[in-house]
Amino acid sequence: MDIRVRKIYEALFALEDLRELYRHALPTGLDEHEEEQFLNGIARVDSIIRELKEGKGDPIQDVGVGLELRTREEEFININPIQPGGRLTPEARKALIAYGDGYSVCDQCLEGRLEKIRKPPVDEFHAELADFVGMDEARVVPGARRGFQAVTSSLLEKGDIVIVSDLAHYTEFLAVEIAGGVIKEVSSGPKHIITGGAVADTIERVKEETGKLPKLIMLEHFDYSYGNEHEVEGVGKVAKEYGIPFLYNGAYSVGVMPVNGKQIGADFVVGSGHKSMAAVAPSGILATTDEWAPTVFRSSHTVGDISGRSFENKEPEMLGCTLMGGTVLSMMASFPTVKERVKSWDEEVKKSNYFIREFLRIERNKVASEYPRKHTLSKVNTRESFDKIAKTHKRRGFFLSDELKNKKIVGEFAGSTRVWKLNTYGLSWDRIKYLSDAFIEIADKYGLAVR
Ligand SMILES: *Cc1c(COP(=O)(O)O)cnc(C)c1O
C-alpha cells in the first residue's frame, strides 16, 4: 500500500469533517464550541499533511464505518474489462463532492423536468448530448439497460419479436422480456462478428416462420464478450430497407470513440455513463430522432379517478426524472473531457494492439477476439500457457492473479487462467509497456518461451 495515497484520503476525509461543521452551525457563523472544533480540525488536517509530506504515519484502511478504502485506481493498474471507461475524471470526483446530496440537481427546477433545468446547465448538457451522438433528442437514464427498457416498453406488444446478436448483453434480453417481447438471435458465426447480411437472413427467417416482421433490432457496436466490432452501418441499412427501428447499443463506444447515430442509420443510440463516459453509476443516455422522440419521450396522460390529477409534463418511460444528483453532475463534469478523449480513440486502439502483440510473444498465448484489435477490450486465451502452469502450482489458477498483484496489476478475474478478458482503455504508454513487460516477466519466471 502507498502511504501517500492513504494520507491523501485521510486529508480529504478530515476536510469533509470540517465541512460538516458548517452543515450544523447557525448560518451566522460558528459558536465558541464549534470554533474550537474547527481549530482542532485544522490542526488534524495540518498533521495529516505533515505526514503526507514525510510519507509516514499509520495508513488508514477504511472510510470509517467498516467500508474499506478503494485504492485500485491509485495503487494499481486496473485492467478490469468493464471499469476503465467509467473511471471518473478529477472534475467528476469534485462534482461528486459538491453535489453528492440526494436531489442536489433540483435547487432551481422551474418546470419539473430534469432536462429543462438551467442551473446547473442540465438543459444545455442534454442538447449537447444529442449532438454528441449525432441524434436529435437525448435523455439521461440510469444505465444503458434503462435506455433499452424505455425503447422496448414503448415499441413492443406482447409476443413481438426483437432481433439481437448471439453475443447480446443480458440486459438486452431482460429489457425485451419485461416488455413481453420474444428474442431472435442473429448468429455471429465463426468470426464472432454480426454482419448486415446475417441480420437480413434472420429477418427473412422470422418472416417465414411467423408471418410478421420483427419490431426492433438491437445491436451493440462492440460486444461485451470479445470486444469485436460489428457491422452497425450495414445493419442500419438493412433496418431501413425493412422499415424496422434500430437501436444502436453504444455501451462500449459512446464516450470513448466518436459515434454518429444518424450516419450509422440508428433510430436509437444508447450509451452507458459508468461504462464509457467517466460517470458515477448508474448512468447512461438514450438518444433518438425527431421521428421517434414523441413515442419514447411521450407525455403522461393518466388521470387520477378521485383527485382528477394528471401529470402531462412528465414522461412515463423516464418515470418522470432519472438522475437527480451526483450521477448526472458527474456526467456533466466529465463531459468536456469525454468530448475531447473520443478524438484519441485511434491512439487507444494502438496501445491495445501494442499490448496484445507483446502478449502474443508468450508462446501459446492466444487472443480470442478479432486481431488486429479494434477495441481496448480483449478476450485472451491462456489455456496452453498460463493454465498449464496453474495445473501444478500450489495456488492453482490463482497463481497468475497473485503474480500480477505483486506487480501491482489488478482487474483480471481472480483464479482465471484460461479464457479471460482485460481492457487497456485509458492507460498511458508507460503503463501499457509496464503491463506488457509484467506478463513477459511472469512467463519468464515460469519457463514459458517468449519469442
Ligand atoms: C455493459 C453493457 C451493457 C449494460 O450497461 P449498463 O449501463 O450497466 O446498463 C449493455 N450492453 C453492453 C454491450 C454492455 O457491454
PDB file of N, CA and C in Angstrom, residues 185-279:
ATOM      1  N   GLU A 185     -32.169 -14.463 -32.072  1.00  0.00           N
ATOM      2  CA  GLU A 185     -30.746 -14.137 -32.171  1.00  0.00           C
ATOM      3  C   GLU A 185     -30.226 -14.259 -33.601  1.00  0.00           C
ATOM      4  N   VAL A 186     -29.299 -13.395 -33.893  1.00  0.00           N
ATOM      5  CA  VAL A 186     -28.555 -13.488 -35.145  1.00  0.00           C
ATOM      6  C   VAL A 186     -27.235 -14.169 -34.818  1.00  0.00           C
ATOM      7  N   SER A 187     -26.821 -15.106 -35.660  1.00  0.00           N
ATOM      8  CA  SER A 187     -25.559 -15.777 -35.397  1.00  0.00           C
ATOM      9  C   SER A 187     -24.382 -14.892 -35.811  1.00  0.00           C
ATOM     10  N   SER A 188     -23.397 -14.830 -34.931  1.00  0.00           N
ATOM     11  CA  SER A 188     -22.195 -14.052 -35.254  1.00  0.00           C
ATOM     12  C   SER A 188     -21.166 -14.913 -35.979  1.00  0.00           C
ATOM     13  N   GLY A 189     -21.494 -16.173 -36.150  1.00  0.00           N
ATOM     14  CA  GLY A 189     -20.652 -17.061 -36.949  1.00  0.00           C
ATOM     15  C   GLY A 189     -19.294 -17.327 -36.325  1.00  0.00           C
ATOM     16  N   PRO A 190     -18.437 -18.047 -37.069  1.00  0.00           N
ATOM     17  CA  PRO A 190     -17.130 -18.438 -36.517  1.00  0.00           C
ATOM     18  C   PRO A 190     -16.223 -17.242 -36.236  1.00  0.00           C
ATOM     19  N   LYS A 191     -16.498 -16.111 -36.922  1.00  0.00           N
ATOM     20  CA  LYS A 191     -15.651 -14.932 -36.673  1.00  0.00           C
ATOM     21  C   LYS A 191     -16.158 -14.077 -35.517  1.00  0.00           C
ATOM     22  N   HIS A 192     -17.303 -14.457 -34.982  1.00  0.00           N
ATOM     23  CA  HIS A 192     -17.902 -13.692 -33.884  1.00  0.00           C
ATOM     24  C   HIS A 192     -18.136 -12.248 -34.280  1.00  0.00           C
ATOM     25  N   ILE A 193     -18.634 -12.080 -35.505  1.00  0.00           N
ATOM     26  CA  ILE A 193     -18.960 -10.736 -35.981  1.00  0.00           C
ATOM     27  C   ILE A 193     -20.336 -10.755 -36.637  1.00  0.00           C
ATOM     28  N   ILE A 194     -21.183  -9.842 -36.217  1.00  0.00           N
ATOM     29  CA  ILE A 194     -22.534  -9.735 -36.788  1.00  0.00           C
ATOM     30  C   ILE A 194     -22.458  -8.879 -38.052  1.00  0.00           C
ATOM     31  N   THR A 195     -22.997  -9.418 -39.138  1.00  0.00           N
ATOM     32  CA  THR A 195     -22.997  -8.671 -40.403  1.00  0.00           C
ATOM     33  C   THR A 195     -24.419  -8.231 -40.760  1.00  0.00           C
ATOM     34  N   GLY A 196     -24.501  -7.250 -41.647  1.00  0.00           N
ATOM     35  CA  GLY A 196     -25.805  -6.823 -42.134  1.00  0.00           C
ATOM     36  C   GLY A 196     -26.524  -7.997 -42.807  1.00  0.00           C
ATOM     37  N   GLY A 197     -25.772  -8.786 -43.565  1.00  0.00           N
ATOM     38  CA  GLY A 197     -26.351  -9.935 -44.256  1.00  0.00           C
ATOM     39  C   GLY A 197     -26.982 -10.937 -43.297  1.00  0.00           C
ATOM     40  N   ALA A 198     -26.284 -11.202 -42.199  1.00  0.00           N
ATOM     41  CA  ALA A 198     -26.800 -12.171 -41.222  1.00  0.00           C
ATOM     42  C   ALA A 198     -28.084 -11.657 -40.581  1.00  0.00           C
ATOM     43  N   VAL A 199     -28.143 -10.341 -40.363  1.00  0.00           N
ATOM     44  CA  VAL A 199     -29.356  -9.758 -39.787  1.00  0.00           C
ATOM     45  C   VAL A 199     -30.507  -9.887 -40.787  1.00  0.00           C
ATOM     46  N   ALA A 200     -30.219  -9.591 -42.067  1.00  0.00           N
ATOM     47  CA  ALA A 200     -31.252  -9.712 -43.109  1.00  0.00           C
ATOM     48  C   ALA A 200     -31.765 -11.151 -43.188  1.00  0.00           C
ATOM     49  N   ASP A 201     -30.848 -12.123 -43.138  1.00  0.00           N
ATOM     50  CA  ASP A 201     -31.253 -13.533 -43.166  1.00  0.00           C
ATOM     51  C   ASP A 201     -32.173 -13.864 -42.000  1.00  0.00           C
ATOM     52  N   THR A 202     -31.836 -13.351 -40.841  1.00  0.00           N
ATOM     53  CA  THR A 202     -32.651 -13.642 -39.657  1.00  0.00           C
ATOM     54  C   THR A 202     -34.031 -13.004 -39.787  1.00  0.00           C
ATOM     55  N   ILE A 203     -34.085 -11.816 -40.344  1.00  0.00           N
ATOM     56  CA  ILE A 203     -35.388 -11.158 -40.552  1.00  0.00           C
ATOM     57  C   ILE A 203     -36.236 -12.022 -41.499  1.00  0.00           C
ATOM     58  N   GLU A 204     -35.607 -12.497 -42.572  1.00  0.00           N
ATOM     59  CA  GLU A 204     -36.328 -13.348 -43.536  1.00  0.00           C
ATOM     60  C   GLU A 204     -36.842 -14.618 -42.862  1.00  0.00           C
ATOM     61  N   ARG A 205     -36.015 -15.191 -42.029  1.00  0.00           N
ATOM     62  CA  ARG A 205     -36.391 -16.422 -41.331  1.00  0.00           C
ATOM     63  C   ARG A 205     -37.599 -16.168 -40.414  1.00  0.00           C
ATOM     64  N   VAL A 206     -37.542 -15.034 -39.714  1.00  0.00           N
ATOM     65  CA  VAL A 206     -38.644 -14.678 -38.815  1.00  0.00           C
ATOM     66  C   VAL A 206     -39.930 -14.480 -39.617  1.00  0.00           C
ATOM     67  N   LYS A 207     -39.784 -13.822 -40.771  1.00  0.00           N
ATOM     68  CA  LYS A 207     -40.944 -13.558 -41.626  1.00  0.00           C
ATOM     69  C   LYS A 207     -41.581 -14.867 -42.078  1.00  0.00           C
ATOM     70  N   GLU A 208     -40.717 -15.794 -42.474  1.00  0.00           N
ATOM     71  CA  GLU A 208     -41.193 -17.093 -42.944  1.00  0.00           C
ATOM     72  C   GLU A 208     -41.889 -17.866 -41.835  1.00  0.00           C
ATOM     73  N   GLU A 209     -41.245 -17.878 -40.669  1.00  0.00           N
ATOM     74  CA  GLU A 209     -41.750 -18.704 -39.570  1.00  0.00           C
ATOM     75  C   GLU A 209     -42.996 -18.109 -38.922  1.00  0.00           C
ATOM     76  N   THR A 210     -43.080 -16.787 -38.850  1.00  0.00           N
ATOM     77  CA  THR A 210     -44.163 -16.187 -38.069  1.00  0.00           C
ATOM     78  C   THR A 210     -45.116 -15.326 -38.903  1.00  0.00           C
ATOM     79  N   GLY A 211     -44.719 -15.057 -40.127  1.00  0.00           N
ATOM     80  CA  GLY A 211     -45.561 -14.216 -40.970  1.00  0.00           C
ATOM     81  C   GLY A 211     -45.493 -12.745 -40.617  1.00  0.00           C
ATOM     82  N   LYS A 212     -44.655 -12.393 -39.657  1.00  0.00           N
ATOM     83  CA  LYS A 212     -44.537 -10.958 -39.350  1.00  0.00           C
ATOM     84  C   LYS A 212     -43.082 -10.513 -39.249  1.00  0.00           C
ATOM     85  N   LEU A 213     -42.934  -9.225 -39.291  1.00  0.00           N
ATOM     86  CA  LEU A 213     -41.589  -8.654 -39.192  1.00  0.00           C
ATOM     87  C   LEU A 213     -41.236  -8.390 -37.728  1.00  0.00           C
ATOM     88  N   PRO A 214     -39.953  -8.481 -37.403  1.00  0.00           N
ATOM     89  CA  PRO A 214     -39.531  -8.070 -36.060  1.00  0.00           C
ATOM     90  C   PRO A 214     -39.899  -6.598 -35.831  1.00  0.00           C
ATOM     91  N   LYS A 215     -40.076  -6.234 -34.555  1.00  0.00           N
ATOM     92  CA  LYS A 215     -40.459  -4.861 -34.217  1.00  0.00           C
ATOM     93  C   LYS A 215     -39.269  -3.976 -33.909  1.00  0.00           C
ATOM     94  N   LEU A 216     -38.135  -4.635 -33.663  1.00  0.00           N
ATOM     95  CA  LEU A 216     -36.958  -3.865 -33.243  1.00  0.00           C
ATOM     96  C   LEU A 216     -35.702  -4.692 -33.499  1.00  0.00           C
ATOM     97  N   ILE A 217     -34.646  -3.992 -33.893  1.00  0.00           N
ATOM     98  CA  ILE A 217     -33.319  -4.622 -33.974  1.00  0.00           C
ATOM     99  C   ILE A 217     -32.435  -3.924 -32.955  1.00  0.00           C
ATOM    100  N   MET A 218     -31.771  -4.713 -32.117  1.00  0.00           N
ATOM    101  CA  MET A 218     -30.818  -4.136 -31.161  1.00  0.00           C
ATOM    102  C   MET A 218     -29.460  -4.741 -31.448  1.00  0.00           C
ATOM    103  N   LEU A 219     -28.466  -3.880 -31.594  1.00  0.00           N
ATOM    104  CA  LEU A 219     -27.126  -4.436 -31.824  1.00  0.00           C
ATOM    105  C   LEU A 219     -26.066  -3.558 -31.182  1.00  0.00           C
ATOM    106  N   GLU A 220     -25.113  -4.210 -30.521  1.00  0.00           N
ATOM    107  CA  GLU A 220     -24.014  -3.471 -29.913  1.00  0.00           C
ATOM    108  C   GLU A 220     -22.937  -3.239 -30.973  1.00  0.00           C
ATOM    109  N   HIS A 221     -22.331  -2.064 -30.904  1.00  0.00           N
ATOM    110  CA  HIS A 221     -21.237  -1.773 -31.824  1.00  0.00           C
ATOM    111  C   HIS A 221     -20.051  -2.679 -31.482  1.00  0.00           C
ATOM    112  N   PHE A 222     -19.747  -2.768 -30.187  1.00  0.00           N
ATOM    113  CA  PHE A 222     -18.708  -3.677 -29.688  1.00  0.00           C
ATOM    114  C   PHE A 222     -19.361  -4.537 -28.615  1.00  0.00           C
ATOM    115  N   ASP A 223     -19.250  -5.857 -28.759  1.00  0.00           N
ATOM    116  CA  ASP A 223     -19.903  -6.721 -27.781  1.00  0.00           C
ATOM    117  C   ASP A 223     -19.059  -6.834 -26.516  1.00  0.00           C
ATOM    118  N   TYR A 224     -19.722  -7.241 -25.442  1.00  0.00           N
ATOM    119  CA  TYR A 224     -19.064  -7.313 -24.126  1.00  0.00           C
ATOM    120  C   TYR A 224     -18.135  -8.519 -24.008  1.00  0.00           C
ATOM    121  N   SER A 225     -18.296  -9.482 -24.913  1.00  0.00           N
ATOM    122  CA  SER A 225     -17.590 -10.741 -24.747  1.00  0.00           C
ATOM    123  C   SER A 225     -16.221 -10.750 -25.438  1.00  0.00           C
ATOM    124  N   TYR A 226     -16.208 -10.347 -26.716  1.00  0.00           N
ATOM    125  CA  TYR A 226     -14.950 -10.310 -27.461  1.00  0.00           C
ATOM    126  C   TYR A 226     -14.429  -8.887 -27.656  1.00  0.00           C
ATOM    127  N   GLY A 227     -15.312  -7.915 -27.492  1.00  0.00           N
ATOM    128  CA  GLY A 227     -14.932  -6.555 -27.851  1.00  0.00           C
ATOM    129  C   GLY A 227     -14.733  -6.446 -29.353  1.00  0.00           C
ATOM    130  N   ASN A 228     -15.426  -7.299 -30.112  1.00  0.00           N
ATOM    131  CA  ASN A 228     -15.334  -7.235 -31.577  1.00  0.00           C
ATOM    132  C   ASN A 228     -16.243  -6.147 -32.120  1.00  0.00           C
ATOM    133  N   GLU A 229     -15.840  -5.609 -33.265  1.00  0.00           N
ATOM    134  CA  GLU A 229     -16.663  -4.578 -33.893  1.00  0.00           C
ATOM    135  C   GLU A 229     -17.669  -5.243 -34.832  1.00  0.00           C
ATOM    136  N   HIS A 230     -18.923  -4.892 -34.684  1.00  0.00           N
ATOM    137  CA  HIS A 230     -19.975  -5.465 -35.522  1.00  0.00           C
ATOM    138  C   HIS A 230     -20.412  -4.452 -36.573  1.00  0.00           C
ATOM    139  N   GLU A 231     -20.994  -4.978 -37.648  1.00  0.00           N
ATOM    140  CA  GLU A 231     -21.284  -4.109 -38.805  1.00  0.00           C
ATOM    141  C   GLU A 231     -22.519  -3.257 -38.575  1.00  0.00           C
ATOM    142  N   VAL A 232     -22.366  -2.255 -37.704  1.00  0.00           N
ATOM    143  CA  VAL A 232     -23.550  -1.474 -37.347  1.00  0.00           C
ATOM    144  C   VAL A 232     -24.101  -0.678 -38.532  1.00  0.00           C
ATOM    145  N   GLU A 233     -23.224  -0.184 -39.400  1.00  0.00           N
ATOM    146  CA  GLU A 233     -23.743   0.580 -40.544  1.00  0.00           C
ATOM    147  C   GLU A 233     -24.490  -0.326 -41.509  1.00  0.00           C
ATOM    148  N   GLY A 234     -23.953  -1.509 -41.735  1.00  0.00           N
ATOM    149  CA  GLY A 234     -24.634  -2.489 -42.586  1.00  0.00           C
ATOM    150  C   GLY A 234     -25.987  -2.853 -41.997  1.00  0.00           C
ATOM    151  N   VAL A 235     -26.032  -3.022 -40.703  1.00  0.00           N
ATOM    152  CA  VAL A 235     -27.289  -3.367 -40.036  1.00  0.00           C
ATOM    153  C   VAL A 235     -28.256  -2.185 -40.107  1.00  0.00           C
ATOM    154  N   GLY A 236     -27.703  -0.971 -39.991  1.00  0.00           N
ATOM    155  CA  GLY A 236     -28.536   0.226 -40.130  1.00  0.00           C
ATOM    156  C   GLY A 236     -29.236   0.246 -41.490  1.00  0.00           C
ATOM    157  N   LYS A 237     -28.504  -0.131 -42.532  1.00  0.00           N
ATOM    158  CA  LYS A 237     -29.076  -0.153 -43.888  1.00  0.00           C
ATOM    159  C   LYS A 237     -30.184  -1.186 -43.992  1.00  0.00           C
ATOM    160  N   VAL A 238     -29.896  -2.381 -43.477  1.00  0.00           N
ATOM    161  CA  VAL A 238     -30.900  -3.456 -43.512  1.00  0.00           C
ATOM    162  C   VAL A 238     -32.158  -3.023 -42.763  1.00  0.00           C
ATOM    163  N   ALA A 239     -31.953  -2.412 -41.602  1.00  0.00           N
ATOM    164  CA  ALA A 239     -33.090  -1.955 -40.796  1.00  0.00           C
ATOM    165  C   ALA A 239     -33.948  -0.978 -41.600  1.00  0.00           C
ATOM    166  N   LYS A 240     -33.291  -0.057 -42.298  1.00  0.00           N
ATOM    167  CA  LYS A 240     -34.016   0.917 -43.127  1.00  0.00           C
ATOM    168  C   LYS A 240     -34.805   0.208 -44.230  1.00  0.00           C
ATOM    169  N   GLU A 241     -34.147  -0.752 -44.911  1.00  0.00           N
ATOM    170  CA  GLU A 241     -34.803  -1.469 -46.007  1.00  0.00           C
ATOM    171  C   GLU A 241     -36.096  -2.146 -45.547  1.00  0.00           C
ATOM    172  N   TYR A 242     -36.027  -2.725 -44.361  1.00  0.00           N
ATOM    173  CA  TYR A 242     -37.210  -3.429 -43.867  1.00  0.00           C
ATOM    174  C   TYR A 242     -38.148  -2.514 -43.074  1.00  0.00           C
ATOM    175  N   GLY A 243     -37.717  -1.291 -42.828  1.00  0.00           N
ATOM    176  CA  GLY A 243     -38.536  -0.372 -42.029  1.00  0.00           C
ATOM    177  C   GLY A 243     -38.657  -0.791 -40.576  1.00  0.00           C
ATOM    178  N   ILE A 244     -37.594  -1.406 -40.061  1.00  0.00           N
ATOM    179  CA  ILE A 244     -37.597  -1.829 -38.651  1.00  0.00           C
ATOM    180  C   ILE A 244     -36.703  -0.882 -37.853  1.00  0.00           C
ATOM    181  N   PRO A 245     -37.211  -0.332 -36.741  1.00  0.00           N
ATOM    182  CA  PRO A 245     -36.368   0.558 -35.939  1.00  0.00           C
ATOM    183  C   PRO A 245     -35.125  -0.159 -35.407  1.00  0.00           C
ATOM    184  N   PHE A 246     -34.041   0.589 -35.360  1.00  0.00           N
ATOM    185  CA  PHE A 246     -32.736   0.029 -34.987  1.00  0.00           C
ATOM    186  C   PHE A 246     -32.175   0.753 -33.769  1.00  0.00           C
ATOM    187  N   LEU A 247     -31.927  -0.026 -32.724  1.00  0.00           N
ATOM    188  CA  LEU A 247     -31.296   0.515 -31.523  1.00  0.00           C
ATOM    189  C   LEU A 247     -29.805   0.180 -31.554  1.00  0.00           C
ATOM    190  N   TYR A 248     -28.999   1.212 -31.595  1.00  0.00           N
ATOM    191  CA  TYR A 248     -27.540   1.060 -31.567  1.00  0.00           C
ATOM    192  C   TYR A 248     -27.101   1.044 -30.112  1.00  0.00           C
ATOM    193  N   ASN A 249     -26.521  -0.067 -29.684  1.00  0.00           N
ATOM    194  CA  ASN A 249     -26.045  -0.185 -28.312  1.00  0.00           C
ATOM    195  C   ASN A 249     -24.587   0.258 -28.248  1.00  0.00           C
ATOM    196  N   GLY A 250     -24.395   1.449 -27.685  1.00  0.00           N
ATOM    197  CA  GLY A 250     -23.053   2.019 -27.607  1.00  0.00           C
ATOM    198  C   GLY A 250     -22.453   1.939 -26.218  1.00  0.00           C
ATOM    199  N   ALA A 251     -22.805   0.901 -25.461  1.00  0.00           N
ATOM    200  CA  ALA A 251     -22.272   0.791 -24.092  1.00  0.00           C
ATOM    201  C   ALA A 251     -20.746   0.838 -24.091  1.00  0.00           C
ATOM    202  N   TYR A 252     -20.134   0.211 -25.102  1.00  0.00           N
ATOM    203  CA  TYR A 252     -18.671   0.180 -25.190  1.00  0.00           C
ATOM    204  C   TYR A 252     -18.119   1.160 -26.225  1.00  0.00           C
ATOM    205  N   SER A 253     -18.948   2.112 -26.685  1.00  0.00           N
ATOM    206  CA  SER A 253     -18.419   3.053 -27.677  1.00  0.00           C
ATOM    207  C   SER A 253     -18.725   4.515 -27.347  1.00  0.00           C
ATOM    208  N   VAL A 254     -19.966   4.812 -26.985  1.00  0.00           N
ATOM    209  CA  VAL A 254     -20.313   6.212 -26.696  1.00  0.00           C
ATOM    210  C   VAL A 254     -19.510   6.699 -25.487  1.00  0.00           C
ATOM    211  N   GLY A 255     -18.651   7.687 -25.719  1.00  0.00           N
ATOM    212  CA  GLY A 255     -17.843   8.222 -24.631  1.00  0.00           C
ATOM    213  C   GLY A 255     -16.378   7.839 -24.729  1.00  0.00           C
ATOM    214  N   VAL A 256     -16.080   6.855 -25.599  1.00  0.00           N
ATOM    215  CA  VAL A 256     -14.666   6.529 -25.813  1.00  0.00           C
ATOM    216  C   VAL A 256     -14.249   6.719 -27.270  1.00  0.00           C
ATOM    217  N   MET A 257     -15.218   6.665 -28.181  1.00  0.00           N
ATOM    218  CA  MET A 257     -14.907   6.881 -29.597  1.00  0.00           C
ATOM    219  C   MET A 257     -16.004   7.731 -30.231  1.00  0.00           C
ATOM    220  N   PRO A 258     -15.719   8.370 -31.365  1.00  0.00           N
ATOM    221  CA  PRO A 258     -16.767   9.177 -31.994  1.00  0.00           C
ATOM    222  C   PRO A 258     -17.919   8.278 -32.461  1.00  0.00           C
ATOM    223  N   VAL A 259     -19.144   8.711 -32.193  1.00  0.00           N
ATOM    224  CA  VAL A 259     -20.322   7.951 -32.621  1.00  0.00           C
ATOM    225  C   VAL A 259     -21.307   8.920 -33.265  1.00  0.00           C
ATOM    226  N   ASN A 260     -21.740   8.585 -34.469  1.00  0.00           N
ATOM    227  CA  ASN A 260     -22.775   9.390 -35.110  1.00  0.00           C
ATOM    228  C   ASN A 260     -23.957   8.495 -35.473  1.00  0.00           C
ATOM    229  N   GLY A 261     -24.977   8.556 -34.643  1.00  0.00           N
ATOM    230  CA  GLY A 261     -26.117   7.657 -34.771  1.00  0.00           C
ATOM    231  C   GLY A 261     -26.807   7.728 -36.123  1.00  0.00           C
ATOM    232  N   LYS A 262     -27.027   8.939 -36.616  1.00  0.00           N
ATOM    233  CA  LYS A 262     -27.749   9.059 -37.892  1.00  0.00           C
ATOM    234  C   LYS A 262     -26.924   8.496 -39.040  1.00  0.00           C
ATOM    235  N   GLN A 263     -25.626   8.742 -38.994  1.00  0.00           N
ATOM    236  CA  GLN A 263     -24.752   8.204 -40.032  1.00  0.00           C
ATOM    237  C   GLN A 263     -24.796   6.673 -40.030  1.00  0.00           C
ATOM    238  N   ILE A 264     -24.917   6.110 -38.853  1.00  0.00           N
ATOM    239  CA  ILE A 264     -24.977   4.653 -38.719  1.00  0.00           C
ATOM    240  C   ILE A 264     -26.342   4.130 -39.172  1.00  0.00           C
ATOM    241  N   GLY A 265     -27.329   5.010 -39.173  1.00  0.00           N
ATOM    242  CA  GLY A 265     -28.683   4.578 -39.522  1.00  0.00           C
ATOM    243  C   GLY A 265     -29.466   4.120 -38.314  1.00  0.00           C
ATOM    244  N   ALA A 266     -29.091   4.631 -37.153  1.00  0.00           N
ATOM    245  CA  ALA A 266     -29.770   4.229 -35.917  1.00  0.00           C
ATOM    246  C   ALA A 266     -30.984   5.110 -35.641  1.00  0.00           C
ATOM    247  N   ASP A 267     -32.005   4.495 -35.068  1.00  0.00           N
ATOM    248  CA  ASP A 267     -33.161   5.252 -34.600  1.00  0.00           C
ATOM    249  C   ASP A 267     -33.011   5.594 -33.128  1.00  0.00           C
ATOM    250  N   PHE A 268     -32.235   4.760 -32.445  1.00  0.00           N
ATOM    251  CA  PHE A 268     -31.953   4.994 -31.031  1.00  0.00           C
ATOM    252  C   PHE A 268     -30.468   4.751 -30.783  1.00  0.00           C
ATOM    253  N   VAL A 269     -29.872   5.622 -29.990  1.00  0.00           N
ATOM    254  CA  VAL A 269     -28.493   5.405 -29.549  1.00  0.00           C
ATOM    255  C   VAL A 269     -28.510   5.327 -28.031  1.00  0.00           C
ATOM    256  N   VAL A 270     -27.950   4.238 -27.520  1.00  0.00           N
ATOM    257  CA  VAL A 270     -27.879   4.071 -26.074  1.00  0.00           C
ATOM    258  C   VAL A 270     -26.411   4.027 -25.656  1.00  0.00           C
ATOM    259  N   GLY A 271     -26.094   4.758 -24.599  1.00  0.00           N
ATOM    260  CA  GLY A 271     -24.738   4.740 -24.062  1.00  0.00           C
ATOM    261  C   GLY A 271     -24.768   4.511 -22.566  1.00  0.00           C
ATOM    262  N   SER A 272     -23.630   4.114 -22.030  1.00  0.00           N
ATOM    263  CA  SER A 272     -23.536   3.850 -20.596  1.00  0.00           C
ATOM    264  C   SER A 272     -22.584   4.847 -19.946  1.00  0.00           C
ATOM    265  N   GLY A 273     -23.078   5.596 -18.988  1.00  0.00           N
ATOM    266  CA  GLY A 273     -22.246   6.582 -18.292  1.00  0.00           C
ATOM    267  C   GLY A 273     -21.139   5.932 -17.496  1.00  0.00           C
ATOM    268  N   HIS A 274     -21.496   4.878 -16.759  1.00  0.00           N
ATOM    269  CA  HIS A 274     -20.490   4.248 -15.882  1.00  0.00           C
ATOM    270  C   HIS A 274     -19.612   3.266 -16.635  1.00  0.00           C
ATOM    271  N   LYS A 275     -20.003   2.873 -17.840  1.00  0.00           N
ATOM    272  CA  LYS A 275     -19.092   2.009 -18.600  1.00  0.00           C
ATOM    273  C   LYS A 275     -18.137   2.824 -19.459  1.00  0.00           C
ATOM    274  N   SER A 276     -18.613   3.889 -20.065  1.00  0.00           N
ATOM    275  CA  SER A 276     -17.765   4.561 -21.063  1.00  0.00           C
ATOM    276  C   SER A 276     -17.756   6.086 -21.029  1.00  0.00           C
ATOM    277  N   MET A 277     -18.431   6.699 -20.068  1.00  0.00           N
ATOM    278  CA  MET A 277     -18.494   8.160 -20.070  1.00  0.00           C
ATOM    279  C   MET A 277     -17.951   8.778 -18.787  1.00  0.00           C
ATOM    280  N   ALA A 278     -17.095   8.040 -18.104  1.00  0.00           N
ATOM    281  CA  ALA A 278     -16.423   8.561 -16.909  1.00  0.00           C
ATOM    282  C   ALA A 278     -17.408   9.130 -15.894  1.00  0.00           C
ATOM    283  N   ALA A 279     -18.486   8.390 -15.659  1.00  0.00           N
ATOM    284  CA  ALA A 279     -19.522   8.891 -14.761  1.00  0.00           C
ATOM    285  C   ALA A 279     -19.859   7.889 -13.657  1.00  0.00           C
TER     286      ALA A 279
END
